[in-house]
Coordinates of C-alpha atoms and ligand atoms in Angstrom, one line a residue:
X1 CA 24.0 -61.9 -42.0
X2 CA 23.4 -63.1 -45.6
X3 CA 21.0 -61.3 -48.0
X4 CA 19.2 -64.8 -48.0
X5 CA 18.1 -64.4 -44.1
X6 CA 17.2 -60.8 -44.4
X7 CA 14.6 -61.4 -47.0
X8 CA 13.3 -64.3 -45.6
X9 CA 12.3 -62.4 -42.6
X10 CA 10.8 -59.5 -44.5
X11 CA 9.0 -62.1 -47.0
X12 CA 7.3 -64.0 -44.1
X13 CA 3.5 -64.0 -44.1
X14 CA 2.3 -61.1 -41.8
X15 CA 5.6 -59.5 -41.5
X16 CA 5.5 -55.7 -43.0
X17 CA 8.8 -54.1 -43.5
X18 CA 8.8 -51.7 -40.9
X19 CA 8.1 -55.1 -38.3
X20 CA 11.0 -56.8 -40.3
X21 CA 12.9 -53.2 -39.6
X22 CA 12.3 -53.3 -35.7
X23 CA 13.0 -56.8 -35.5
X24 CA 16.5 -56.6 -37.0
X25 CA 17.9 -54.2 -34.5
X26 CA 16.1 -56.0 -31.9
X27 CA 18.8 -58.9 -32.9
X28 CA 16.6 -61.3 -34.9
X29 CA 18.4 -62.1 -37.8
X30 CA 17.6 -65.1 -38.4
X31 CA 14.8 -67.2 -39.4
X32 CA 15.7 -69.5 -36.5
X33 CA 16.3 -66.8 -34.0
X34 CA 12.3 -65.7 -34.2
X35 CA 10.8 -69.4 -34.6
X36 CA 12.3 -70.2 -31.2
X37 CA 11.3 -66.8 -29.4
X38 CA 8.3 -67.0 -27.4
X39 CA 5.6 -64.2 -28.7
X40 CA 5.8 -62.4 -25.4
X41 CA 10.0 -61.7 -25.0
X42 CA 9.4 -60.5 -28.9
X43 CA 7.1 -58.0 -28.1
X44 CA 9.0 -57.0 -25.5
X45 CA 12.6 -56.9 -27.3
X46 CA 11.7 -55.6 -30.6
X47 CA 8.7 -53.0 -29.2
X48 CA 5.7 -54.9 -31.6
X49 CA 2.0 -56.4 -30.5
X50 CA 2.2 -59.7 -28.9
X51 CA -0.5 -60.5 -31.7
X52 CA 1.8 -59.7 -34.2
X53 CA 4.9 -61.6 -32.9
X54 CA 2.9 -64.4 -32.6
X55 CA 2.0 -64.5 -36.3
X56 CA 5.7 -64.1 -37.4
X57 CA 7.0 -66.7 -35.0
X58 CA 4.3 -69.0 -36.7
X59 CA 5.4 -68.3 -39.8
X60 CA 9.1 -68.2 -39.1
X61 CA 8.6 -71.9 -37.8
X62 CA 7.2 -73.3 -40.5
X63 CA 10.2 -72.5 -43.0
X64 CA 12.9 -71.4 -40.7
X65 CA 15.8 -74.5 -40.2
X66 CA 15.1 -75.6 -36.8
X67 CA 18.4 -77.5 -36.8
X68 CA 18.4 -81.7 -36.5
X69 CA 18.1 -83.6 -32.9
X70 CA 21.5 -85.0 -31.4
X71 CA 22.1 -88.1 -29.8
X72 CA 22.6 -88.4 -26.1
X73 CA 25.9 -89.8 -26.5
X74 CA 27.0 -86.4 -28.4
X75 CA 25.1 -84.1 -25.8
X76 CA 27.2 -86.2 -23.3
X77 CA 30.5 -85.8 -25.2
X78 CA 30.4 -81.7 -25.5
X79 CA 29.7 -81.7 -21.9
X80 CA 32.6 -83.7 -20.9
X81 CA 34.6 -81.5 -22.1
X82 CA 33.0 -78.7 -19.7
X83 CA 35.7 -77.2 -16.9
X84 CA 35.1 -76.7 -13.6
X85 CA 37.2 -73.8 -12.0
X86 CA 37.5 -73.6 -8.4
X87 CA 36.0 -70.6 -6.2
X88 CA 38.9 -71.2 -3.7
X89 CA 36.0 -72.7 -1.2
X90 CA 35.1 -76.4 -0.7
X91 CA 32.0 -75.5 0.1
X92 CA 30.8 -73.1 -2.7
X93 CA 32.8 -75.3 -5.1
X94 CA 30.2 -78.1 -4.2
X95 CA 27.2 -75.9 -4.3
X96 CA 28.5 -75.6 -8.0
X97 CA 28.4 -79.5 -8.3
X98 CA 32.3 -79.0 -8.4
X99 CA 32.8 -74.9 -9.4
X100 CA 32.5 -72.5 -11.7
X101 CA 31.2 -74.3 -15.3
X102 CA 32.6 -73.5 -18.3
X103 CA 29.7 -73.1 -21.5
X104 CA 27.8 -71.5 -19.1
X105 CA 27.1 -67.9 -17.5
X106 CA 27.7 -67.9 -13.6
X107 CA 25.6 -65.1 -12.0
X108 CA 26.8 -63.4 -8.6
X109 CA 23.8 -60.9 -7.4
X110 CA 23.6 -59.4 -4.2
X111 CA 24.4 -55.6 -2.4
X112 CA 27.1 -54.0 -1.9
X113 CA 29.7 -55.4 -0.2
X114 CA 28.3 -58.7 -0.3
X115 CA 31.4 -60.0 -2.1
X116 CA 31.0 -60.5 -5.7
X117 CA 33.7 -58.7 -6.7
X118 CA 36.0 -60.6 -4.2
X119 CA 35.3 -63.7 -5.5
X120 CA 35.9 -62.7 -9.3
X121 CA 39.5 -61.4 -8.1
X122 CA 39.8 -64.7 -6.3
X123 CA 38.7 -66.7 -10.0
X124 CA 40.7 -64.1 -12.2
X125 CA 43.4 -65.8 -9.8
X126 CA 42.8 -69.5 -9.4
X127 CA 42.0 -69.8 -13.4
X128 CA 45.4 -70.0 -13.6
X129 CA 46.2 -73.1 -11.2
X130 CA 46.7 -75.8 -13.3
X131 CA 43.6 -78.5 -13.9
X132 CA 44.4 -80.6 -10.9
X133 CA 44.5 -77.8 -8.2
X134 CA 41.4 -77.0 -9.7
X135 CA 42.1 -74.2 -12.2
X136 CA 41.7 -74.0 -16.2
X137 CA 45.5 -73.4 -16.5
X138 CA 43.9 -70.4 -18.8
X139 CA 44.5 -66.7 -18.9
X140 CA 41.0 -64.0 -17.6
X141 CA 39.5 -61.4 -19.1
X142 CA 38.4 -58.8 -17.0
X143 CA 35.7 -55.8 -18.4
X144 CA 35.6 -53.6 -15.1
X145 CA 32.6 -51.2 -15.0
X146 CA 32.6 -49.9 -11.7
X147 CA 36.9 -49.2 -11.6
X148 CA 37.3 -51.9 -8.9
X149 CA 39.5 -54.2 -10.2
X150 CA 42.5 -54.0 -7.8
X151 CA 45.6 -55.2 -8.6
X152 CA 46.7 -55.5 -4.9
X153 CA 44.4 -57.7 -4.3
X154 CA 45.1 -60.3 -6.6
X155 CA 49.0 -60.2 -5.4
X156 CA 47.9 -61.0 -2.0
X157 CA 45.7 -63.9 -3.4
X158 CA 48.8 -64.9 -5.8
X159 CA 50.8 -65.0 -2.3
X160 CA 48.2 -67.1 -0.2
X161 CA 48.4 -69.4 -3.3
X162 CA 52.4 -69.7 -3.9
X163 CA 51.7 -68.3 -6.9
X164 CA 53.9 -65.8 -8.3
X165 CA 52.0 -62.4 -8.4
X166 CA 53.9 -60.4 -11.4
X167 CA 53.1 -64.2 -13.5
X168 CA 49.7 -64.2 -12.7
X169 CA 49.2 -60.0 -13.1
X170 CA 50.2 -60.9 -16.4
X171 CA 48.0 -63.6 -17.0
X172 CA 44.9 -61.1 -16.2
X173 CA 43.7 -58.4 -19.3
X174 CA 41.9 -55.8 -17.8
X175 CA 39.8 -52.8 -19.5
X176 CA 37.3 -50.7 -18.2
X177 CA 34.1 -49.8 -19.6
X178 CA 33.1 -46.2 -19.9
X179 CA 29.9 -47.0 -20.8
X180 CA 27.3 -49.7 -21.9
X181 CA 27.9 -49.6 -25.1
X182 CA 31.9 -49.6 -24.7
X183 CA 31.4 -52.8 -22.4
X184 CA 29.5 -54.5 -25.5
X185 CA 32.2 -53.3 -27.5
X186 CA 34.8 -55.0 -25.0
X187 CA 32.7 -57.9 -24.7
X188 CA 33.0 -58.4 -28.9
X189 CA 36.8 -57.4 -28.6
X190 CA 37.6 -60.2 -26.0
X191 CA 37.7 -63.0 -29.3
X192 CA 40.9 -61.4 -30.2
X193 CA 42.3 -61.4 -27.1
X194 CA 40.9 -65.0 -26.8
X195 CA 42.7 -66.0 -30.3
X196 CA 46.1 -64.7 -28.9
X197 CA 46.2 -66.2 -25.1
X198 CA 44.5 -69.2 -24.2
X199 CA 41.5 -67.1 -22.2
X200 CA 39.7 -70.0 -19.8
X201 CA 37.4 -67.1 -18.0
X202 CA 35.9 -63.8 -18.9
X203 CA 34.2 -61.7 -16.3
X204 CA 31.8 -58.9 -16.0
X205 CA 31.8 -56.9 -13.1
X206 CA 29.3 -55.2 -13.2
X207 CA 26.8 -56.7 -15.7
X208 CA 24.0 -54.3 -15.7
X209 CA 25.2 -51.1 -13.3
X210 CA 25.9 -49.2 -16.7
X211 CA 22.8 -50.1 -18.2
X212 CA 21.0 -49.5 -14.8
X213 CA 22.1 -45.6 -15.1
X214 CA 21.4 -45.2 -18.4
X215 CA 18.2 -46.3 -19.3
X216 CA 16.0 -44.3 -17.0
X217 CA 12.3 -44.7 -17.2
X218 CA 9.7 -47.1 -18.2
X219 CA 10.3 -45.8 -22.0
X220 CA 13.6 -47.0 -22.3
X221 CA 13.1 -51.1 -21.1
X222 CA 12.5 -52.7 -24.2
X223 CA 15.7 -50.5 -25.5
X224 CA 18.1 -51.6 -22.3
X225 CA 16.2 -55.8 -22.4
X226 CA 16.9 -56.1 -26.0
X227 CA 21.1 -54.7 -25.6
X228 CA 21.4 -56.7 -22.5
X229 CA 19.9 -59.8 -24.7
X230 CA 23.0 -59.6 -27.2
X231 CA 25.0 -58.2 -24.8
X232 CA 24.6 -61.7 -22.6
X233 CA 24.6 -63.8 -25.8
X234 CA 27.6 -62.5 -26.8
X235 CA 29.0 -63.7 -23.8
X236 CA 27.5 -67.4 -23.8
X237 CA 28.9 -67.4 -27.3
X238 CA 32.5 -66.3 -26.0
X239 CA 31.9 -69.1 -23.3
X240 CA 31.2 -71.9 -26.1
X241 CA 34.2 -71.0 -28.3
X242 CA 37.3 -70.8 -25.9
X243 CA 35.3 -73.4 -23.5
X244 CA 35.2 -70.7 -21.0
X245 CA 33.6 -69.8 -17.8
X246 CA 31.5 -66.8 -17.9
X247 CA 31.2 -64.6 -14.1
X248 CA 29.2 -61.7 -14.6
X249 CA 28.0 -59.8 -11.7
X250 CA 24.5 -58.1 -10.7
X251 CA 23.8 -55.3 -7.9
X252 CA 19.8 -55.9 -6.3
X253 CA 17.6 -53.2 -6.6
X254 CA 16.8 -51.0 -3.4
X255 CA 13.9 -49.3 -4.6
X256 CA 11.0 -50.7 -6.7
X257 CA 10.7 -49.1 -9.9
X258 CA 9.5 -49.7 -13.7
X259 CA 12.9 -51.8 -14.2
X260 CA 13.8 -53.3 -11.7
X261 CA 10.2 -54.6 -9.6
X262 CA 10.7 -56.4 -6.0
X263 CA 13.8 -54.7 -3.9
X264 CA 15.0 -57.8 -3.3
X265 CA 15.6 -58.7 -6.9
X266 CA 18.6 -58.6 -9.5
X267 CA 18.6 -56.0 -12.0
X268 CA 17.9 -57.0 -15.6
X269 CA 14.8 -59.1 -15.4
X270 CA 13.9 -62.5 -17.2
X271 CA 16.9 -61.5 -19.4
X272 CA 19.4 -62.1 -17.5
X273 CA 17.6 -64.7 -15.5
X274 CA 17.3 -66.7 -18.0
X275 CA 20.0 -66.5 -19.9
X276 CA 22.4 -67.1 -16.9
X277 CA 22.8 -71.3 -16.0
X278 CA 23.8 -70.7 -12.7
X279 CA 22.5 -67.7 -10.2
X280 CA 23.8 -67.0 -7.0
X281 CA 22.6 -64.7 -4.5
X282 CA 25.2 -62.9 -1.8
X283 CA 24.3 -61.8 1.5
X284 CA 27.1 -60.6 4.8
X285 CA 27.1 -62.6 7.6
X286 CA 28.9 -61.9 10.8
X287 CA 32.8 -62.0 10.9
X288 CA 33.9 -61.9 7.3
X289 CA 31.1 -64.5 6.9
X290 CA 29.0 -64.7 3.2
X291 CA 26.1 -66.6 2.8
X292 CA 25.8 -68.0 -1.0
X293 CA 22.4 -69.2 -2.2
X294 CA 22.0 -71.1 -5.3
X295 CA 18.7 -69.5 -7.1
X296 CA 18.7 -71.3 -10.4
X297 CA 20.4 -74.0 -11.8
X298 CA 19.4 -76.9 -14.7
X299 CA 20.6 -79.8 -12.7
X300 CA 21.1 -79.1 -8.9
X301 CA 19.3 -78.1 -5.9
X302 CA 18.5 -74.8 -4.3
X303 CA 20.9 -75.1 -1.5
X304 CA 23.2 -72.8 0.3
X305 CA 27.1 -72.3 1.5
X306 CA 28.9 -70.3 3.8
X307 CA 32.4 -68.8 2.8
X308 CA 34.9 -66.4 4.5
X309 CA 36.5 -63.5 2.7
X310 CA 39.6 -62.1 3.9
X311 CA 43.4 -61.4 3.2
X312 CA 43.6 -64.4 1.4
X313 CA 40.6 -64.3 -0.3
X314 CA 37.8 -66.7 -0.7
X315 CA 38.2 -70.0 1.7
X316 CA 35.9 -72.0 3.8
Ligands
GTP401 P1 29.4 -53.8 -4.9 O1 30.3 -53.9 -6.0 O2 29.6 -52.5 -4.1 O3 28.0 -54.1 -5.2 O4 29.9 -54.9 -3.8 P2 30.6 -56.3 -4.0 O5 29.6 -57.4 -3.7 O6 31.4 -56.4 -5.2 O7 31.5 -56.3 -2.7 P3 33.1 -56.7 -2.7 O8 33.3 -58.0 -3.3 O9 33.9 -55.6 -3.2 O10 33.3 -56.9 -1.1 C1 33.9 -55.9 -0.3 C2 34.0 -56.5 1.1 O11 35.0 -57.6 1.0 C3 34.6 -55.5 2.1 O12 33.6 -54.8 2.7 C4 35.3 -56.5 3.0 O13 34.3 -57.0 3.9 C5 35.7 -57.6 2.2 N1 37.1 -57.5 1.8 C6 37.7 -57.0 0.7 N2 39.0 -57.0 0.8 C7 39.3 -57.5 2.0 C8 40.6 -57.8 2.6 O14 41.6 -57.6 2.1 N3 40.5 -58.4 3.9 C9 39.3 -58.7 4.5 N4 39.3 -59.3 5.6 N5 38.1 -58.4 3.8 C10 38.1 -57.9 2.6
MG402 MG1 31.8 -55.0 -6.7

């Protein structure tokens, strides 16, 4: 951050020091990052009135850089260049519009067992098909929170595939996360992995479970919204750089509580929500059977596919 940003945001009309103060470690640090903020995720995020984020966002507005406007034509070039990875199912693949995007954060939400985890072994794997079998012909990154990444697994997916297991174990970089702030860490640390192996797909699994047992309490939401903000725009950034796809996965919440709301809803809130392009919600079936529901994306329909998890993997 240069001195320059810094003091604009302290010198901005309405804007005390100790506001500038809380909204610097809530992760505006720029001009531009509070004119585009919408008064109530500030007051939320950096623990301030909604009256009072209001006024800075105002003010911010007026002198911040808001950037220029872009040509369809360019808008249309930057996406062409967007991959699509296969999930190893037709049918999932074209609830995707063609797979898993790259530039973008893919969401897997659902209970236990539903199968998240399954199918980010099954990416971790086919990332490294080549483009046309419908890989990225990339390397993966994998921060595992929950110690579930299983090596076994991905050599009887490397099998099903005629892949060569010991190739593609070696294609896949693995750390767990001891706690939230270790996976932020990892998160910030995968660049230099990324700058070393040509890194097509970096997954979370599990997105929020950390965060989820360790902010306890009403008291602590602003705290655990505003590090799961830079925590998932660190992620979209990683995505933008190395034209990667971003998997993060999402337990749903049993109980209602001050964080997490409706039972049947993922963990993190608007956050994640809206930071994530595509959602998908998991649910078992009979016989090896998943149900995948498309929640949210910016281009295609609600809409729903059936897949099968077994030895193999993910398949139709
Ligand atoms: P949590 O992380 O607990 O929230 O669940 P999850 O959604 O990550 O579940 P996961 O992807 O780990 O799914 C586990 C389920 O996948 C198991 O209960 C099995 O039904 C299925 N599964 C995993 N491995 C195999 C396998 O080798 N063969 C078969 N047939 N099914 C498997
Ligand atoms: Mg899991």
């Amino acid at each position: 951050m240069s001195e320059e940003e810094e003091n604009g945001i302290e010198k901005l009309p309405g804007v005390g020091p100790a506001t500038a103060e809380k909204l610097k470690e809530a992760g505006y640090t720029t001009l531009l990052s509070i004119a585009v903020e919408s008064p109530r995720n500030m007051a939320d995020l950096a623990d301030i009135g909604e009256t009072i984020a209001a006024k800075a966002i105002a003010a911010a507005k007026k002198v911040a850089d808001v950037g220029g406007f872009e040509t369809g034509d360019v808008v249309m070039k930057r996406r062409e260049e967007i991959g699509k990875l296969t999930s190893g199912s037709k049918a999932l693949n074209s609830l995707l519009g063609g797979g898993f995007e790259t530039q973008a954060i893919s969401e897997l939400f659902g209970e236990f067992g539903s199968g998240k985890t399954q199918i980010a072994h099954q990416c971790a794997v086919t990332v490294q098909l080549s483009v046309e079998e419908g890989g990225l012909d990339g390397d993966v990154i994998i921060i595992d929170t929950e110690n579930t990444f299983r090596p076994e697994r991905i050599v009887q997916m490397a099998e099903a595939l005629d892949m060569d297991p010991k190739k593609v174990l070696s294609r896949i970089h693995v750390a767990r996360a001891f706690n939230s702030h270790h996976q932020m860490l990892l998160a910030e640390k995968a660049r230099e992995i990324a700058d070393e192996h040509n890194v097509r797909l970096l997954i979370v699994d599990s997105l929020t479970s950390h965060f989820r047992a360790e902010y306890v309490g009403r008291g602590t939401l602003a705290d655990r919204q505003q590090k799961l903000n830079k925590h998932m725009h660190e992620l979209l950034r990683f995505g933008d750089i190395y034209n990667a796809a971003i998997i993060v996965t999402n337990q749903v919440s049993t109980k209602p509580d001050a964080f997490f709301g409706d039972p049947t809803r993922a963990i993190g809130g608007h956050i994640v929500g809206h930071t994530s392009t595509f959602r998908m919600y998991l649910r078992k079936s009979k016989g090896g059977k998943r149900i995948v529901r498309l929640i949210d994306s910016p281009n295609l329909p609600e809409a729903e596919a059936v897949i099968m998890v077994d030895e193999c993997g993910i398949r139709d």
